[in-house]
Coordinates of C-alpha atoms and ligand atoms in Angstrom, one line a residue:
X223 CA 110.0 112.0 92.1
X224 CA 107.0 110.0 92.3
X225 CA 108.3 106.5 93.0
X226 CA 104.9 104.9 92.4
X227 CA 104.5 106.0 88.8
X228 CA 103.6 103.1 86.5
X229 CA 104.2 100.6 89.3
X230 CA 102.1 97.5 89.1
X231 CA 100.6 96.9 92.7
X232 CA 98.6 93.7 93.2
X233 CA 96.5 94.6 96.2
X234 CA 95.3 91.6 98.2
X235 CA 92.4 92.3 100.5
X236 CA 91.6 89.8 103.2
X237 CA 88.5 89.5 105.4
X238 CA 88.7 92.2 108.2
X239 CA 86.7 95.2 108.9
X240 CA 89.6 97.4 107.8
X241 CA 88.9 96.2 104.2
X242 CA 86.8 99.4 103.9
X243 CA 90.1 101.3 104.0
X244 CA 91.3 99.5 100.9
X245 CA 88.8 101.5 98.7
X246 CA 90.6 104.7 99.7
X247 CA 93.9 103.0 99.3
X248 CA 93.1 102.0 95.8
X249 CA 92.1 105.5 95.0
X250 CA 95.3 107.0 96.4
X251 CA 97.5 104.5 94.5
X252 CA 95.8 105.4 91.2
X253 CA 96.3 109.1 92.1
X254 CA 100.0 108.4 92.3
X255 CA 99.8 106.8 88.7
X256 CA 100.2 103.2 89.9
X257 CA 98.3 100.4 88.3
X258 CA 96.2 98.4 90.8
X259 CA 94.9 94.9 90.4
X260 CA 92.7 93.9 93.3
X261 CA 92.5 90.2 94.4
X262 CA 90.2 89.4 97.4
X263 CA 89.5 86.5 99.6
X264 CA 86.0 85.2 99.8
X265 CA 85.6 86.6 103.3
X266 CA 86.8 90.0 102.2
X267 CA 83.9 90.2 99.7
X268 CA 81.6 90.2 102.7
X269 CA 83.1 93.4 104.0
X270 CA 83.4 95.3 100.8
X271 CA 82.0 94.7 97.3
X272 CA 84.0 93.7 94.3
X273 CA 82.0 96.3 92.4
X274 CA 83.4 99.2 94.5
X275 CA 86.9 98.0 93.9
X276 CA 86.4 97.4 90.2
X277 CA 85.0 100.9 89.8
X278 CA 88.0 102.4 91.7
X279 CA 90.7 100.4 90.2
X280 CA 89.3 100.2 86.7
X281 CA 90.1 96.4 86.5
X282 CA 88.1 93.2 87.1
X283 CA 88.6 91.9 90.7
X284 CA 89.8 88.3 91.1
X285 CA 88.5 86.2 94.0
X286 CA 88.5 82.6 92.9
X287 CA 91.0 80.6 90.9
X288 CA 90.5 80.5 87.2
X289 CA 93.1 78.4 85.1
X290 CA 96.4 80.3 85.1
X291 CA 95.2 83.5 87.0
X292 CA 97.6 83.0 89.9
X293 CA 100.6 82.6 87.6
X294 CA 99.8 85.6 85.4
X295 CA 98.9 87.9 88.3
X296 CA 102.0 86.7 90.3
X297 CA 104.2 87.7 87.3
X298 CA 102.5 90.9 86.5
X299 CA 103.1 92.4 90.0
X300 CA 105.9 94.8 90.9
X301 CA 104.7 94.3 94.5
X302 CA 102.1 92.2 96.2
X303 CA 100.6 94.2 99.0
X304 CA 98.2 92.5 101.4
X305 CA 96.0 95.2 103.0
X306 CA 94.4 94.5 105.3
X307 CA 96.2 91.3 106.3
X308 CA 94.2 89.3 108.9
X309 CA 95.9 87.1 111.5
X310 CA 94.7 84.0 109.6
X311 CA 96.2 85.3 106.4
X312 CA 99.5 86.0 108.1
X313 CA 99.5 82.4 109.3
X314 CA 98.7 81.1 105.8
X315 CA 101.5 83.1 104.4
X316 CA 104.0 81.9 107.1
X317 CA 103.1 78.2 106.5
X318 CA 103.0 78.4 102.7
X319 CA 99.3 77.4 102.4
X320 CA 97.8 77.8 99.0
X321 CA 94.1 77.4 99.8
X322 CA 92.7 80.4 97.8
X323 CA 93.9 82.5 94.8
X324 CA 95.6 85.1 97.0
X325 CA 97.6 82.8 99.1
X326 CA 98.5 80.7 96.0
X327 CA 99.7 83.8 94.1
X328 CA 101.9 84.8 97.1
X329 CA 103.7 81.5 96.8
X330 CA 104.0 81.9 93.0
X331 CA 105.3 85.5 92.9
X332 CA 108.9 86.6 92.7
X333 CA 107.8 90.2 93.5
X334 CA 108.4 91.6 97.0
X335 CA 105.5 91.1 99.4
X336 CA 104.3 93.7 101.8
X337 CA 101.6 93.3 104.4
X338 CA 99.5 95.8 106.4
X339 CA 98.3 93.8 109.4
X340 CA 94.8 94.6 110.8
X341 CA 93.4 92.8 113.7
X342 CA 92.4 93.1 117.4
X343 CA 95.2 94.2 119.6
X344 CA 95.2 90.9 121.6
X345 CA 95.5 88.9 118.4
X346 CA 98.3 91.1 117.2
X347 CA 100.2 90.7 120.4
X348 CA 99.6 86.9 120.5
X349 CA 102.9 85.1 120.6
X350 CA 102.1 83.1 117.4
X351 CA 101.2 86.2 115.4
X352 CA 104.4 87.9 116.5
X353 CA 106.4 84.7 115.7
X354 CA 104.7 84.5 112.2
X355 CA 105.6 88.2 111.5
X356 CA 109.2 87.6 112.5
X357 CA 109.4 84.6 110.2
X358 CA 108.0 86.6 107.3
X359 CA 110.3 89.5 107.9
X360 CA 113.3 87.1 107.9
X361 CA 112.1 85.9 104.5
X362 CA 112.1 89.5 103.1
X363 CA 108.4 90.4 103.6
X364 CA 107.9 94.0 104.6
X365 CA 105.4 94.8 107.4
X366 CA 103.7 98.1 107.2
X367 CA 102.3 99.1 110.6
X368 CA 100.1 98.3 112.3
X369 CA 99.0 101.6 113.8
X370 CA 98.0 102.1 117.4
X371 CA 94.6 103.4 118.3
X372 CA 90.9 102.6 118.9
X373 CA 89.6 99.5 117.2
X374 CA 86.4 98.5 115.7
X375 CA 85.8 96.0 118.6
X376 CA 86.2 98.8 121.2
X377 CA 89.7 97.9 122.3
X378 CA 92.5 100.4 122.2
X379 CA 95.9 99.3 121.1
X380 CA 98.2 98.1 118.3
X381 CA 96.6 96.4 115.4
X382 CA 94.8 99.0 113.2
X383 CA 95.6 98.9 109.6
X384 CA 97.8 102.0 108.7
X385 CA 95.7 104.8 107.2
X386 CA 95.9 104.7 103.3
X387 CA 97.8 108.0 103.2
X388 CA 100.5 106.5 105.5
X389 CA 100.6 103.3 103.5
X390 CA 101.2 105.3 100.3
X391 CA 103.9 107.2 101.9
X392 CA 105.4 103.9 103.0
X393 CA 105.3 102.5 99.5
X394 CA 106.9 105.6 98.1
X395 CA 109.8 105.0 100.4
X396 CA 109.8 101.3 99.5
X397 CA 110.3 102.1 95.8
X398 CA 112.9 104.9 96.5
X399 CA 115.8 104.1 94.2
X400 CA 118.8 102.9 96.3
X401 CA 121.1 105.8 95.2
X402 CA 122.7 106.0 98.6
X403 CA 123.3 102.3 99.1
X404 CA 125.6 101.8 102.2
X405 CA 126.6 105.5 102.3
X406 CA 126.9 106.7 105.9
X407 CA 124.7 109.8 106.7
X408 CA 124.5 111.7 109.9
X409 CA 121.3 113.8 110.4
X410 CA 120.5 116.1 113.3
X411 CA 116.9 116.9 114.1
X412 CA 114.6 118.6 116.6
X413 CA 115.3 121.4 119.1
X414 CA 117.8 121.5 121.9
X415 CA 117.1 122.4 125.5
X416 CA 119.4 124.7 127.4
X417 CA 118.7 124.5 131.1
X418 CA 118.3 127.5 133.3
X419 CA 117.7 125.5 136.4
X420 CA 116.6 121.9 137.0
X421 CA 113.0 122.5 135.8
X422 CA 113.3 125.3 133.1
X423 CA 115.0 125.6 129.9
X424 CA 115.4 127.6 126.7
X425 CA 114.1 125.9 123.6
X426 CA 112.3 126.4 120.4
X427 CA 109.1 125.1 118.4
X428 CA 111.0 122.7 116.3
X429 CA 109.0 119.4 116.1
X430 CA 111.8 117.3 114.4
X431 CA 109.3 116.3 111.7
X432 CA 111.5 117.6 108.7
X433 CA 114.7 115.9 110.1
X434 CA 112.9 112.6 110.8
X435 CA 111.4 112.6 107.3
X436 CA 114.8 113.2 105.8
X437 CA 116.3 110.4 107.9
X438 CA 113.5 108.0 106.5
X439 CA 114.0 109.1 103.0
X440 CA 117.8 108.7 103.2
X441 CA 117.3 105.3 104.7
X442 CA 114.8 104.3 102.0
X443 CA 117.5 105.3 99.4
X444 CA 119.8 102.7 101.0
X445 CA 121.8 104.9 103.2
X446 CA 123.2 103.9 106.6
X447 CA 121.6 106.6 108.7
X448 CA 122.3 107.8 112.2
X449 CA 119.9 110.3 113.6
X450 CA 120.9 112.6 116.5
X451 CA 117.6 114.0 117.9
X452 CA 116.7 116.6 120.4
X453 CA 113.6 116.1 122.6
X454 CA 110.6 115.5 120.2
X455 CA 107.3 113.6 120.4
X456 CA 108.2 111.3 117.5
X457 CA 108.9 107.6 117.5
X458 CA 112.5 106.7 116.5
X459 CA 112.1 105.7 112.8
X460 CA 112.4 101.9 112.1
X461 CA 115.8 100.6 111.1
X462 CA 117.5 104.0 111.9
X463 CA 120.1 104.4 114.7
X464 CA 118.5 107.2 116.8
X465 CA 120.6 108.9 119.5
X466 CA 118.6 111.1 121.9
X467 CA 120.3 114.2 123.3
X468 CA 119.1 117.3 125.2
X469 CA 121.5 120.2 125.0
X470 CA 123.5 121.7 122.1
X471 CA 126.7 120.6 123.9
X472 CA 125.3 116.9 123.9
X473 CA 124.5 117.3 120.2
X474 CA 128.0 118.6 119.4
X475 CA 129.6 115.7 121.3
X476 CA 127.2 113.0 119.6
X477 CA 128.0 114.5 116.1
X478 CA 131.7 114.5 116.7
X479 CA 131.6 111.0 118.0
X480 CA 129.8 109.7 114.8
X481 CA 131.2 112.0 112.0
X482 CA 134.1 109.7 110.9
X483 CA 133.5 108.2 107.5
X484 CA 130.3 110.1 107.0
X485 CA 129.4 110.9 103.4
X486 CA 126.7 113.5 104.2
X487 CA 126.0 115.7 107.2
X488 CA 122.5 117.2 107.2
X489 CA 121.9 119.6 110.0
X490 CA 118.2 120.1 110.3
X491 CA 118.2 120.6 114.1
X492 CA 117.1 123.9 115.4
X493 CA 120.1 124.2 117.8
X494 CA 119.8 126.8 120.5
X495 CA 122.3 129.5 119.6
X496 CA 122.7 130.6 123.2
X497 CA 122.7 128.9 126.6
X498 CA 122.8 130.2 130.1
X499 CA 126.4 130.8 131.3
X500 CA 125.4 129.2 134.6
X501 CA 122.8 126.6 135.4
X502 CA 121.2 127.1 138.8
X503 CA 121.5 123.9 141.0
X504 CA 118.2 124.6 142.6
X505 CA 114.9 125.9 141.1
X506 CA 115.2 129.8 140.9
X507 CA 112.7 131.3 143.3
X508 CA 110.5 134.2 142.4
X509 CA 112.0 137.1 144.5
X510 CA 112.8 140.1 142.3
X511 CA 110.5 141.9 139.7
X512 CA 113.1 141.4 137.0
X513 CA 115.5 138.5 136.5
X514 CA 118.5 138.5 134.3
X515 CA 120.0 135.5 132.8
X516 CA 123.4 135.8 131.0
X517 CA 123.8 133.7 128.0
X518 CA 126.8 132.5 126.0
X519 CA 126.9 131.1 122.5
X520 CA 126.6 127.3 122.0
X521 CA 129.1 125.5 119.9
X522 CA 128.2 125.8 116.2
X523 CA 128.0 122.1 115.3
X524 CA 127.5 122.6 111.6
X525 CA 130.5 125.1 111.2
X526 CA 132.6 122.7 113.3
X527 CA 131.8 119.9 110.9
X528 CA 132.5 121.9 107.8
X529 CA 135.9 123.0 109.3
X530 CA 137.0 119.4 109.7
X531 CA 140.1 118.3 107.7
X532 CA 138.1 116.0 105.5
X533 CA 134.5 117.3 105.9
X534 CA 131.5 115.3 104.6
X535 CA 129.2 116.9 102.1
X536 CA 127.5 119.4 104.5
X537 CA 123.9 120.6 104.2
X538 CA 122.6 123.3 106.6
X539 CA 119.1 124.6 107.2
X540 CA 118.1 128.2 107.8
X541 CA 114.7 129.0 109.3
X542 CA 114.1 132.7 108.8
X543 CA 111.2 135.0 109.4
X544 CA 112.5 137.6 107.1
X545 CA 115.3 138.2 104.3
X546 CA 115.3 134.5 103.7
X547 CA 117.4 134.4 100.6
X548 CA 120.0 136.9 101.9
X549 CA 120.4 135.3 105.3
X550 CA 120.6 131.8 103.7
X551 CA 123.3 132.8 101.3
X552 CA 125.2 134.4 103.9
X553 CA 125.1 131.3 106.1
X554 CA 126.1 129.1 103.1
X555 CA 129.3 131.1 102.8
X556 CA 130.1 131.9 106.5
X557 CA 129.6 128.3 107.6
X558 CA 131.5 126.9 104.4
X559 CA 128.5 124.6 103.5
X560 CA 128.0 122.6 100.3
X561 CA 124.3 123.4 100.4
X562 CA 121.7 125.2 102.4
X563 CA 118.0 124.6 102.6
X564 CA 116.0 127.8 103.7
X565 CA 112.5 127.9 104.9
X566 CA 110.3 130.7 106.0
X567 CA 109.0 130.4 109.5
X568 CA 106.2 132.4 111.2
X569 CA 103.7 131.5 108.5
X570 CA 100.7 129.5 109.8
X571 CA 100.9 125.9 108.6
X572 CA 104.4 126.0 107.2
X573 CA 107.8 125.2 108.8
X574 CA 108.1 124.7 112.6
X575 CA 105.7 122.2 114.2
X576 CA 103.7 121.7 111.0
X577 CA 103.1 119.0 108.4
X578 CA 104.2 121.1 105.5
X579 CA 107.1 123.1 104.4
X580 CA 108.6 124.8 101.3
X581 CA 112.4 125.0 100.7
X582 CA 114.7 127.4 98.8
X583 CA 117.9 125.5 98.3
X584 CA 121.2 127.2 97.5
X585 CA 124.7 126.1 96.7
X586 CA 127.7 128.1 95.7
X587 CA 126.8 128.7 92.1
X588 CA 123.1 127.8 91.9
X589 CA 120.0 126.8 93.6
X590 CA 116.3 125.7 93.2
X591 CA 112.9 125.9 94.9
X592 CA 111.0 122.9 96.3
X593 CA 107.4 124.1 96.4
X594 CA 105.1 123.8 99.4
X595 CA 104.5 120.2 100.1
X596 CA 104.1 117.6 102.9
X597 CA 107.5 117.2 104.7
X598 CA 107.7 113.5 103.7
X599 CA 107.5 114.5 100.0
X600 CA 110.0 117.3 100.5
X601 CA 112.4 115.0 102.2
X602 CA 112.4 112.6 99.3
X603 CA 113.0 115.5 96.9
X604 CA 115.8 117.0 99.1
X605 CA 117.6 113.6 99.1
X606 CA 117.4 113.6 95.3
X607 CA 118.8 117.1 95.1
X608 CA 121.6 116.3 97.6
X609 CA 122.6 113.1 95.8
X610 CA 122.6 114.9 92.4
X611 CA 124.8 117.8 93.8
X612 CA 127.2 115.3 95.5
X613 CA 127.6 113.4 92.3
X614 CA 128.2 116.4 90.2
Ligands
C5P732 O1 123.3 130.2 112.6 P1 122.0 129.5 112.5 O2 121.5 128.9 113.8 O3 120.9 130.2 111.8 O4 122.2 128.2 111.3 C1 121.3 127.2 111.1 C2 122.0 126.0 110.7 O5 123.1 125.7 111.6 C3 121.2 124.8 110.9 O6 121.5 123.9 109.9 C4 121.5 124.3 112.3 O7 121.3 122.9 112.4 C5 123.0 124.7 112.4 N1 123.4 125.0 113.8 C6 124.4 124.2 114.5 N2 124.8 124.6 115.7 C7 124.4 125.7 116.3 C8 123.5 126.5 115.7 C9 123.0 126.1 114.4 O8 124.7 123.2 113.9 N3 124.9 126.0 117.5

């Protein structure tokens, strides 16, 4: 589902160098079938022309007050998004100043306000900026970003405006219908590591991206999400309780400790199926020409959950290099799952460690295909399918 379709976004642009990114943001929002009305501060017009934004949004750009513009615009908006938001504008918003059209309509609107800060890293870390952001968040303002990276001034750090593609993703999540409000969901993600000795382990290529995207989509749908994650290079998603584990045994214990009262268990983790029977206490030295490591199966977490007396709605994943449909359907039955999402691995750019995926979903008497797409889009679609199946 495209959550931005027909949404009326009032895009406020304030005077920072990141204003150039707003042109791309307008284009991407329009691509998602949103309506965009741009309002700029005087300073913003020095960084990017009103003409550019008018051409992209298809609407006249407002800069100065004219009669009732602030009230009409404030009422029109489904969301007021300030991107980029300068430190000065953040302060204006915090203290309720109404010294130009944009700050006035922020006071006059009942629509949710989102801000995408953009400023030098020192200014972002300044105590007063942080205090302003906290106050704004307490009043219900959503803060998107900022991103960390190199800055126009030559510094490196936090304070870059989120890239427009990431902002659009964040808005999609913001407008996600709250169909899972207060429902407890447990999600596993990433690989596990099964140690051979203190420095070596058996693992796999899972990046955790699919599981993290599902956790974000579920949380955006109002769920109370706990994410149990193997070692990945991703930051814990904001607002989601994230528990880091290493081995399949750790993951099993963490899942069992959190499974009570869970509505859905979504097992995206690529859990190692085997582990060394014994872990060497010291690093194994290179002595022989061959080395044998004896393995034993790890606990099957998913099967253990579906065997519980009162199991949650259980969703498994199946990553296969061949016979995708056959293996997935077998797993659905063998592990007594409510649903399985299967994906082909071993194809460049799809599945493990990539941004995109494609899923074949099966349940007892049906199924559907989710076509190749970015994992964030697929995650939102999957949450919809799971919710629909659960409700039916
Ligand atoms: O049996 P297989 O590993 O192919 O099954 C994949 C599904 O089972 C995934 O959802 C995975 O998270 C889960 N699994 C598990 N515990 C294991 C192995 C797999 O929960 N030990």
